[in-house]
PDB file of C-alpha atoms in Angstrom:
ATOM      1  CA  MET U   1      27.050  15.397 -19.847  1.00  0.00           C
ATOM      2  CA  ALA U   2      23.546  14.815 -21.105  1.00  0.00           C
ATOM      3  CA  THR U   3      22.579  11.441 -22.528  1.00  0.00           C
ATOM      4  CA  VAL U   4      19.308  10.660 -24.297  1.00  0.00           C
ATOM      5  CA  ARG U   5      18.169   7.257 -25.253  1.00  0.00           C
ATOM      6  CA  ASP U   6      16.182   6.656 -28.510  1.00  0.00           C
ATOM      7  CA  PRO U   7      12.492   6.623 -27.757  1.00  0.00           C
ATOM      8  CA  VAL U   8      10.282   3.535 -28.096  1.00  0.00           C
ATOM      9  CA  VAL U   9       6.721   3.597 -29.231  1.00  0.00           C
ATOM     10  CA  VAL U  10       4.420   0.782 -28.087  1.00  0.00           C
ATOM     11  CA  PRO U  11       0.645   0.103 -28.314  1.00  0.00           C
ATOM     12  CA  GLY U  12      -1.171   1.704 -25.368  1.00  0.00           C
ATOM     13  CA  ASP U  13      -2.352  -1.632 -23.914  1.00  0.00           C
ATOM     14  CA  VAL U  14      -1.653  -3.886 -20.902  1.00  0.00           C
ATOM     15  CA  PRO U  15       0.556  -6.440 -22.802  1.00  0.00           C
ATOM     16  CA  SER U  16       2.901  -3.634 -23.819  1.00  0.00           C
ATOM     17  CA  LEU U  17       3.597  -2.610 -20.182  1.00  0.00           C
ATOM     18  CA  GLU U  18       6.303  -5.333 -19.970  1.00  0.00           C
ATOM     19  CA  LEU U  19       8.111  -3.666 -22.916  1.00  0.00           C
ATOM     20  CA  VAL U  20       7.882  -0.374 -21.197  1.00  0.00           C
ATOM     21  CA  THR U  21       9.473  -1.802 -17.995  1.00  0.00           C
ATOM     22  CA  ARG U  22      12.288  -3.389 -19.988  1.00  0.00           C
ATOM     23  CA  TYR U  23      12.952  -0.130 -21.658  1.00  0.00           C
ATOM     24  CA  VAL U  24      12.905   1.808 -18.341  1.00  0.00           C
ATOM     25  CA  LEU U  25      15.300  -0.709 -16.787  1.00  0.00           C
ATOM     26  CA  SER U  26      17.633  -0.496 -19.733  1.00  0.00           C
ATOM     27  CA  VAL U  27      17.849   3.289 -19.319  1.00  0.00           C
ATOM     28  CA  VAL U  28      18.247   3.604 -15.550  1.00  0.00           C
ATOM     29  CA  ASP U  29      20.278   0.468 -14.743  1.00  0.00           C
ATOM     30  CA  GLY U  30      23.813   1.684 -13.922  1.00  0.00           C
ATOM     31  CA  LEU U  31      22.676   5.297 -13.577  1.00  0.00           C
ATOM     32  CA  LEU U  32      20.865   4.879 -10.225  1.00  0.00           C
ATOM     33  CA  THR U  33      21.481   2.765  -7.151  1.00  0.00           C
ATOM     34  CA  PRO U  34      19.477  -0.544  -7.090  1.00  0.00           C
ATOM     35  CA  PRO U  35      16.803   0.880  -4.660  1.00  0.00           C
ATOM     36  CA  ALA U  36      16.457   3.953  -6.839  1.00  0.00           C
ATOM     37  CA  VAL U  37      16.174   1.707  -9.974  1.00  0.00           C
ATOM     38  CA  TYR U  38      13.300  -0.060  -8.200  1.00  0.00           C
ATOM     39  CA  ARG U  39      11.560   3.183  -7.319  1.00  0.00           C
ATOM     40  CA  MET U  40      11.818   4.491 -10.904  1.00  0.00           C
ATOM     41  CA  ARG U  41      10.561   1.186 -12.308  1.00  0.00           C
ATOM     42  CA  LEU U  42       7.577   1.279  -9.999  1.00  0.00           C
ATOM     43  CA  ALA U  43       6.718   4.898 -10.750  1.00  0.00           C
ATOM     44  CA  ALA U  44       7.078   4.309 -14.477  1.00  0.00           C
ATOM     45  CA  ASP U  45       4.986   1.144 -14.305  1.00  0.00           C
ATOM     46  CA  GLU U  46       2.221   3.016 -12.390  1.00  0.00           C
ATOM     47  CA  VAL U  47       2.196   5.948 -14.789  1.00  0.00           C
ATOM     48  CA  ALA U  48       2.184   3.739 -17.871  1.00  0.00           C
ATOM     49  CA  THR U  49      -0.542   1.473 -16.349  1.00  0.00           C
ATOM     50  CA  ASN U  50      -2.650   4.527 -15.544  1.00  0.00           C
ATOM     51  CA  ILE U  51      -2.390   5.804 -19.178  1.00  0.00           C
ATOM     52  CA  VAL U  52      -3.304   2.510 -20.794  1.00  0.00           C
ATOM     53  CA  THR U  53      -6.107   1.500 -18.331  1.00  0.00           C
ATOM     54  CA  HIS U  54      -7.611   4.935 -17.498  1.00  0.00           C
ATOM     55  CA  GLY U  55      -6.451   7.207 -20.295  1.00  0.00           C
ATOM     56  CA  TYR U  56      -7.147   4.881 -23.147  1.00  0.00           C
ATOM     57  CA  ALA U  57      -9.289   1.798 -22.195  1.00  0.00           C
ATOM     58  CA  GLU U  58     -11.781   3.508 -19.904  1.00  0.00           C
ATOM     59  CA  ASN U  59     -12.254   6.291 -22.381  1.00  0.00           C
ATOM     60  CA  ASP U  60     -12.763   3.817 -25.229  1.00  0.00           C
ATOM     61  CA  ARG U  61      -9.724   5.153 -26.931  1.00  0.00           C
ATOM     62  CA  THR U  62      -6.763   3.487 -28.545  1.00  0.00           C
ATOM     63  CA  GLY U  63      -3.365   4.968 -29.004  1.00  0.00           C
ATOM     64  CA  VAL U  64       0.284   4.620 -28.496  1.00  0.00           C
ATOM     65  CA  LEU U  65       2.702   5.223 -25.625  1.00  0.00           C
ATOM     66  CA  GLU U  66       5.948   6.889 -26.499  1.00  0.00           C
ATOM     67  CA  VAL U  67       8.726   6.568 -23.942  1.00  0.00           C
ATOM     68  CA  ASP U  68      12.157   8.052 -23.828  1.00  0.00           C
ATOM     69  CA  GLY U  69      14.703   8.566 -21.055  1.00  0.00           C
ATOM     70  CA  GLY U  70      18.172   9.701 -20.202  1.00  0.00           C
ATOM     71  CA  ALA U  71      20.325  11.531 -17.773  1.00  0.00           C
ATOM     72  CA  ASP U  72      21.273  15.190 -17.566  1.00  0.00           C
ATOM     73  CA  GLY U  73      23.599  16.260 -14.783  1.00  0.00           C
ATOM     74  CA  ASP U  74      22.185  14.707 -11.566  1.00  0.00           C
ATOM     75  CA  ARG U  75      18.762  14.166 -13.105  1.00  0.00           C
ATOM     76  CA  VAL U  76      17.795  10.766 -14.507  1.00  0.00           C
ATOM     77  CA  TRP U  77      14.494  10.967 -16.293  1.00  0.00           C
ATOM     78  CA  ILE U  78      11.833   8.917 -17.992  1.00  0.00           C
ATOM     79  CA  ARG U  79       9.200  10.663 -20.167  1.00  0.00           C
ATOM     80  CA  PHE U  80       5.858   9.360 -21.404  1.00  0.00           C
ATOM     81  CA  ARG U  81       3.752  10.902 -24.270  1.00  0.00           C
ATOM     82  CA  ASP U  82       0.247   9.709 -24.920  1.00  0.00           C
ATOM     83  CA  SER U  83      -2.782  11.019 -26.839  1.00  0.00           C
ATOM     84  CA  ALA U  84      -5.425  10.169 -24.209  1.00  0.00           C
ATOM     85  CA  PRO U  85      -7.688  12.991 -22.855  1.00  0.00           C
ATOM     86  CA  PRO U  86      -5.851  15.602 -20.816  1.00  0.00           C
ATOM     87  CA  PHE U  87      -4.866  14.254 -17.458  1.00  0.00           C
ATOM     88  CA  ASP U  88      -2.549  15.838 -14.926  1.00  0.00           C
ATOM     89  CA  PRO U  89      -1.718  13.139 -12.303  1.00  0.00           C
ATOM     90  CA  ARG U  90      -0.809  15.903  -9.816  1.00  0.00           C
ATOM     91  CA  ASP U  91      -4.507  16.829  -9.577  1.00  0.00           C
ATOM     92  CA  ARG U  92      -5.575  13.289  -8.576  1.00  0.00           C
ATOM     93  CA  CYS U  93      -2.983  12.352  -6.058  1.00  0.00           C
ATOM     94  CA  HIS U  94      -4.112  12.106  -2.478  1.00  0.00           C
ATOM     95  CA  ALA U  95      -2.536  10.045   0.246  1.00  0.00           C
ATOM     96  CA  PRO U  96      -4.628   7.006   1.240  1.00  0.00           C
ATOM     97  CA  ASP U  97      -6.562   7.496   4.547  1.00  0.00           C
ATOM     98  CA  LEU U  98      -4.427   5.328   6.752  1.00  0.00           C
ATOM     99  CA  ALA U  99      -7.059   5.501   9.532  1.00  0.00           C
ATOM    100  CA  VAL U 100      -9.547   3.494   7.373  1.00  0.00           C
ATOM    101  CA  PRO U 101      -9.247  -0.266   7.976  1.00  0.00           C
ATOM    102  CA  LEU U 102      -8.119  -2.152   4.914  1.00  0.00           C
ATOM    103  CA  ALA U 103     -11.369  -4.114   4.695  1.00  0.00           C
ATOM    104  CA  ARG U 104     -13.230  -0.840   3.959  1.00  0.00           C
ATOM    105  CA  ARG U 105     -10.582   0.905   1.882  1.00  0.00           C
ATOM    106  CA  PRO U 106     -11.421   2.140  -1.655  1.00  0.00           C
ATOM    107  CA  VAL U 107      -9.092   0.737  -4.343  1.00  0.00           C
ATOM    108  CA  GLY U 108      -8.501   3.900  -6.360  1.00  0.00           C
ATOM    109  CA  GLY U 109      -5.536   6.323  -6.062  1.00  0.00           C
ATOM    110  CA  LEU U 110      -2.944   3.866  -4.763  1.00  0.00           C
ATOM    111  CA  GLY U 111      -0.807   3.892  -7.885  1.00  0.00           C
ATOM    112  CA  LEU U 112      -0.501   7.631  -8.146  1.00  0.00           C
ATOM    113  CA  HIS U 113       0.235   7.877  -4.405  1.00  0.00           C
ATOM    114  CA  LEU U 114       3.187   5.487  -5.013  1.00  0.00           C
ATOM    115  CA  VAL U 115       4.396   7.550  -8.051  1.00  0.00           C
ATOM    116  CA  PHE U 116       4.724  10.746  -5.992  1.00  0.00           C
ATOM    117  CA  THR U 117       6.225   8.928  -2.997  1.00  0.00           C
ATOM    118  CA  MET U 118       8.829   7.128  -5.130  1.00  0.00           C
ATOM    119  CA  LEU U 119      10.054  10.045  -7.320  1.00  0.00           C
ATOM    120  CA  ASP U 120      12.192  13.001  -6.541  1.00  0.00           C
ATOM    121  CA  ASP U 121      10.400  15.127  -9.081  1.00  0.00           C
ATOM    122  CA  PHE U 122       7.506  14.944 -11.510  1.00  0.00           C
ATOM    123  CA  GLU U 123       6.503  17.190 -14.328  1.00  0.00           C
ATOM    124  CA  TYR U 124       3.324  17.285 -16.429  1.00  0.00           C
ATOM    125  CA  GLU U 125       2.634  19.280 -19.485  1.00  0.00           C
ATOM    126  CA  ARG U 126      -0.118  19.217 -22.138  1.00  0.00           C
ATOM    127  CA  GLU U 127       1.778  19.266 -25.434  1.00  0.00           C
ATOM    128  CA  GLY U 128      -0.700  19.998 -28.280  1.00  0.00           C
ATOM    129  CA  ASP U 129      -3.060  16.995 -28.184  1.00  0.00           C
ATOM    130  CA  ARG U 130      -0.731  14.869 -26.095  1.00  0.00           C
ATOM    131  CA  ASN U 131       0.031  14.404 -22.348  1.00  0.00           C
ATOM    132  CA  ARG U 132       3.603  14.573 -21.394  1.00  0.00           C
ATOM    133  CA  ASN U 133       4.717  13.049 -18.017  1.00  0.00           C
ATOM    134  CA  THR U 134       8.305  13.301 -16.923  1.00  0.00           C
ATOM    135  CA  LEU U 135       9.540  11.165 -14.042  1.00  0.00           C
ATOM    136  CA  ILE U 136      12.727  12.352 -12.357  1.00  0.00           C
ATOM    137  CA  MET U 137      15.187  10.799  -9.892  1.00  0.00           C
ATOM    138  CA  ARG U 138      18.288  12.596  -8.679  1.00  0.00           C
ATOM    139  CA  ARG U 139      21.590  10.887  -8.674  1.00  0.00           C
ATOM    140  CA  ASP U 140      22.541  11.258  -5.002  1.00  0.00           C
ATOM    141  CA  PRO U 141      24.480   8.480  -3.443  1.00  0.00           C
ATOM    142  CA  ALA U 142      23.367   9.692   0.000  1.00  0.00           C
ATOM    143  CA  ARG U 143      19.782   8.599  -0.727  1.00  0.00           C
TER     144      ARG U 143
ATOM    145  CA  MET M   1       8.414 -10.600 -16.536  1.00  0.00           C
ATOM    146  CA  SER M   2       7.486 -13.994 -15.126  1.00  0.00           C
ATOM    147  CA  PHE M   3       5.137 -14.585 -12.245  1.00  0.00           C
ATOM    148  CA  ASP M   4       3.889 -17.657 -10.355  1.00  0.00           C
ATOM    149  CA  ALA M   5       1.437 -18.209  -7.489  1.00  0.00           C
ATOM    150  CA  THR M   6       0.983 -21.607  -5.957  1.00  0.00           C
ATOM    151  CA  LEU M   7      -1.472 -22.579  -3.270  1.00  0.00           C
ATOM    152  CA  ASP M   8      -0.947 -25.033  -0.386  1.00  0.00           C
ATOM    153  CA  MET M   9      -3.808 -25.917   2.045  1.00  0.00           C
ATOM    154  CA  ALA M  10      -3.046 -27.497   5.388  1.00  0.00           C
ATOM    155  CA  GLY M  11      -5.984 -27.582   7.762  1.00  0.00           C
ATOM    156  CA  ARG M  12      -7.220 -24.076   8.370  1.00  0.00           C
ATOM    157  CA  THR M  13      -4.027 -22.538   6.978  1.00  0.00           C
ATOM    158  CA  ALA M  14      -3.649 -21.559   3.351  1.00  0.00           C
ATOM    159  CA  THR M  15      -0.149 -20.653   2.013  1.00  0.00           C
ATOM    160  CA  ILE M  16       0.274 -18.875  -1.356  1.00  0.00           C
ATOM    161  CA  ARG M  17       3.899 -18.681  -2.558  1.00  0.00           C
ATOM    162  CA  LEU M  18       4.555 -15.829  -4.961  1.00  0.00           C
ATOM    163  CA  ALA M  19       7.476 -15.569  -7.323  1.00  0.00           C
ATOM    164  CA  GLY M  20       8.554 -13.072  -9.898  1.00  0.00           C
ATOM    165  CA  SER M  21       6.799  -9.786 -10.724  1.00  0.00           C
ATOM    166  CA  LEU M  22       3.323  -8.937  -9.563  1.00  0.00           C
ATOM    167  CA  ASP M  23       1.902  -6.218 -11.744  1.00  0.00           C
ATOM    168  CA  THR M  24      -1.147  -5.280 -13.779  1.00  0.00           C
ATOM    169  CA  ALA M  25      -0.540  -8.158 -16.193  1.00  0.00           C
ATOM    170  CA  THR M  26       0.010 -10.831 -13.624  1.00  0.00           C
ATOM    171  CA  ALA M  27      -2.398  -9.743 -10.821  1.00  0.00           C
ATOM    172  CA  PRO M  28      -5.409 -11.622 -12.238  1.00  0.00           C
ATOM    173  CA  MET M  29      -3.515 -14.902 -11.737  1.00  0.00           C
ATOM    174  CA  PHE M  30      -2.934 -14.057  -8.022  1.00  0.00           C
ATOM    175  CA  ARG M  31      -6.594 -13.058  -7.583  1.00  0.00           C
ATOM    176  CA  GLU M  32      -7.667 -16.459  -8.891  1.00  0.00           C
ATOM    177  CA  VAL M  33      -5.461 -18.253  -6.371  1.00  0.00           C
ATOM    178  CA  ILE M  34      -6.859 -15.993  -3.540  1.00  0.00           C
ATOM    179  CA  GLU M  35     -10.359 -17.097  -4.711  1.00  0.00           C
ATOM    180  CA  GLN M  36      -9.361 -20.767  -4.570  1.00  0.00           C
ATOM    181  CA  ALA M  37      -7.902 -20.278  -1.034  1.00  0.00           C
ATOM    182  CA  SER M  38     -11.080 -18.545   0.203  1.00  0.00           C
ATOM    183  CA  THR M  39     -13.433 -21.528  -0.490  1.00  0.00           C
ATOM    184  CA  GLY M  40     -13.045 -23.044   2.978  1.00  0.00           C
ATOM    185  CA  PRO M  41     -12.998 -21.458   6.464  1.00  0.00           C
ATOM    186  CA  LEU M  42      -9.413 -20.266   7.251  1.00  0.00           C
ATOM    187  CA  GLU M  43      -7.675 -19.215  10.390  1.00  0.00           C
ATOM    188  CA  LEU M  44      -4.592 -17.971   8.533  1.00  0.00           C
ATOM    189  CA  LEU M  45      -3.668 -17.019   5.003  1.00  0.00           C
ATOM    190  CA  VAL M  46       0.093 -16.804   4.519  1.00  0.00           C
ATOM    191  CA  LEU M  47       1.381 -14.906   1.492  1.00  0.00           C
ATOM    192  CA  ASN M  48       4.935 -16.097   1.058  1.00  0.00           C
ATOM    193  CA  MET M  49       6.788 -13.320  -0.766  1.00  0.00           C
ATOM    194  CA  GLU M  50      10.372 -14.579  -0.381  1.00  0.00           C
ATOM    195  CA  ASN M  51      10.751 -15.054  -4.111  1.00  0.00           C
ATOM    196  CA  LEU M  52       8.661 -12.012  -5.139  1.00  0.00           C
ATOM    197  CA  SER M  53      11.077  -9.439  -6.755  1.00  0.00           C
ATOM    198  CA  TYR M  54       8.611  -6.779  -7.620  1.00  0.00           C
ATOM    199  CA  MET M  55       5.066  -5.583  -6.706  1.00  0.00           C
ATOM    200  CA  SER M  56       3.137  -2.612  -8.113  1.00  0.00           C
ATOM    201  CA  SER M  57      -0.194  -1.171  -6.891  1.00  0.00           C
ATOM    202  CA  ALA M  58      -1.920  -3.982  -8.751  1.00  0.00           C
ATOM    203  CA  GLY M  59      -0.406  -6.220  -6.164  1.00  0.00           C
ATOM    204  CA  LEU M  60      -1.601  -3.980  -3.363  1.00  0.00           C
ATOM    205  CA  ARG M  61      -5.077  -4.199  -4.767  1.00  0.00           C
ATOM    206  CA  CYS M  62      -4.780  -8.020  -4.559  1.00  0.00           C
ATOM    207  CA  LEU M  63      -3.889  -7.719  -0.843  1.00  0.00           C
ATOM    208  CA  LEU M  64      -6.930  -5.520  -0.367  1.00  0.00           C
ATOM    209  CA  PHE M  65      -8.935  -8.189  -2.247  1.00  0.00           C
ATOM    210  CA  ALA M  66      -7.490 -10.976  -0.028  1.00  0.00           C
ATOM    211  CA  ARG M  67      -8.313  -8.953   3.137  1.00  0.00           C
ATOM    212  CA  GLN M  68     -11.795  -8.178   2.058  1.00  0.00           C
ATOM    213  CA  LYS M  69     -12.446 -11.777   0.711  1.00  0.00           C
ATOM    214  CA  MET M  70     -11.308 -13.488   3.947  1.00  0.00           C
ATOM    215  CA  GLY M  71     -13.581 -13.083   6.937  1.00  0.00           C
ATOM    216  CA  GLU M  72     -12.574 -10.965   9.882  1.00  0.00           C
ATOM    217  CA  ASP M  73     -11.569 -14.181  11.758  1.00  0.00           C
ATOM    218  CA  THR M  74      -8.869 -14.902   9.191  1.00  0.00           C
ATOM    219  CA  ARG M  75      -5.448 -13.535   9.822  1.00  0.00           C
ATOM    220  CA  VAL M  76      -3.510 -12.494   6.693  1.00  0.00           C
ATOM    221  CA  MET M  77       0.199 -12.596   6.995  1.00  0.00           C
ATOM    222  CA  VAL M  78       2.849 -11.409   4.486  1.00  0.00           C
ATOM    223  CA  LEU M  79       6.013 -13.391   4.856  1.00  0.00           C
ATOM    224  CA  GLY M  80       9.599 -12.588   3.780  1.00  0.00           C
ATOM    225  CA  ALA M  81       8.868  -9.592   1.555  1.00  0.00           C
ATOM    226  CA  ASN M  82      12.033  -7.896   0.271  1.00  0.00           C
ATOM    227  CA  PRO M  83      12.696  -4.301   1.511  1.00  0.00           C
ATOM    228  CA  GLU M  84      11.206  -2.619  -1.517  1.00  0.00           C
ATOM    229  CA  VAL M  85       7.989  -4.709  -1.558  1.00  0.00           C
ATOM    230  CA  SER M  86       7.724  -4.225   2.284  1.00  0.00           C
ATOM    231  CA  ARG M  87       8.111  -0.468   1.859  1.00  0.00           C
ATOM    232  CA  THR M  88       5.308  -0.364  -0.773  1.00  0.00           C
ATOM    233  CA  ILE M  89       3.046  -2.248   1.602  1.00  0.00           C
ATOM    234  CA  ARG M  90       3.817   0.018   4.573  1.00  0.00           C
ATOM    235  CA  LEU M  91       3.571   3.256   2.580  1.00  0.00           C
ATOM    236  CA  THR M  92      -0.142   2.518   1.939  1.00  0.00           C
ATOM    237  CA  GLY M  93      -0.797   1.530   5.581  1.00  0.00           C
ATOM    238  CA  PHE M  94      -1.636  -2.021   4.656  1.00  0.00           C
ATOM    239  CA  ASP M  95       0.527  -3.301   7.411  1.00  0.00           C
ATOM    240  CA  GLN M  96      -2.133  -2.156   9.862  1.00  0.00           C
ATOM    241  CA  SER M  97      -4.517  -4.845   8.740  1.00  0.00           C
ATOM    242  CA  ILE M  98      -1.954  -7.486   7.477  1.00  0.00           C
ATOM    243  CA  THR M  99       0.754  -8.983   9.693  1.00  0.00           C
ATOM    244  CA  MET M 100       4.165  -8.446   8.236  1.00  0.00           C
ATOM    245  CA  SER M 101       6.817 -11.101   9.051  1.00  0.00           C
ATOM    246  CA  ARG M 102      10.365 -11.110   7.728  1.00  0.00           C
ATOM    247  CA  HIS M 103      11.237 -14.716   8.305  1.00  0.00           C
ATOM    248  CA  VAL M 104       9.463 -18.010   8.168  1.00  0.00           C
ATOM    249  CA  ALA M 105      10.346 -18.750  11.787  1.00  0.00           C
ATOM    250  CA  ASP M 106       8.862 -15.479  13.206  1.00  0.00           C
TER     251      ASP M 106
END
């Protein structure tokens, strides 16, 4: 049976990230195992942080972040919509070069690397003038 | 989400105890404490994560900052990180430059 939680809309800024985390936890707590809850929280935090710091702030834009979530069969999902310039995180994800010593490591790209490592599935779509990112975890007790 | 970082200096060892959630909003506080710790010559910087429940990439960037801020002669050790935090650190290969220790006695 599908369940969908009412969306929340928050300002696209750093102080709102805590509200996003609270919402995400309220959706996935009880639907996923505690380690999977942690992974979804982390991936959602990284995606939301990316939208507010890169999508909005670095482009001198302001806007809102709309979040909803739910479960559908074995899929537990969290979805973000924002009106920042088009950005498909799948184009920017590259694994960090583990051979480079930490002292010489560039700081970019870590968050998105975590997103794709944590999640079972990720979907991006440009929806009119908005970005839509969907984060998916599978309900599989074996994991 | 609360966060706290406290610094203890003993000789050439600095210990920073972290508690709560380390994320984009709280990372600047941790960076400030790393700055304080780096004022004198250190042999060892211990990051005690026993009470840290959550760490995002903002926290990883702090570890990178700590590693780059301390000279090559300073060992940086992460102590008592929970399995999820530990996994995040290892996934990015940070454990190659930072010693990971599960228990205080290790």
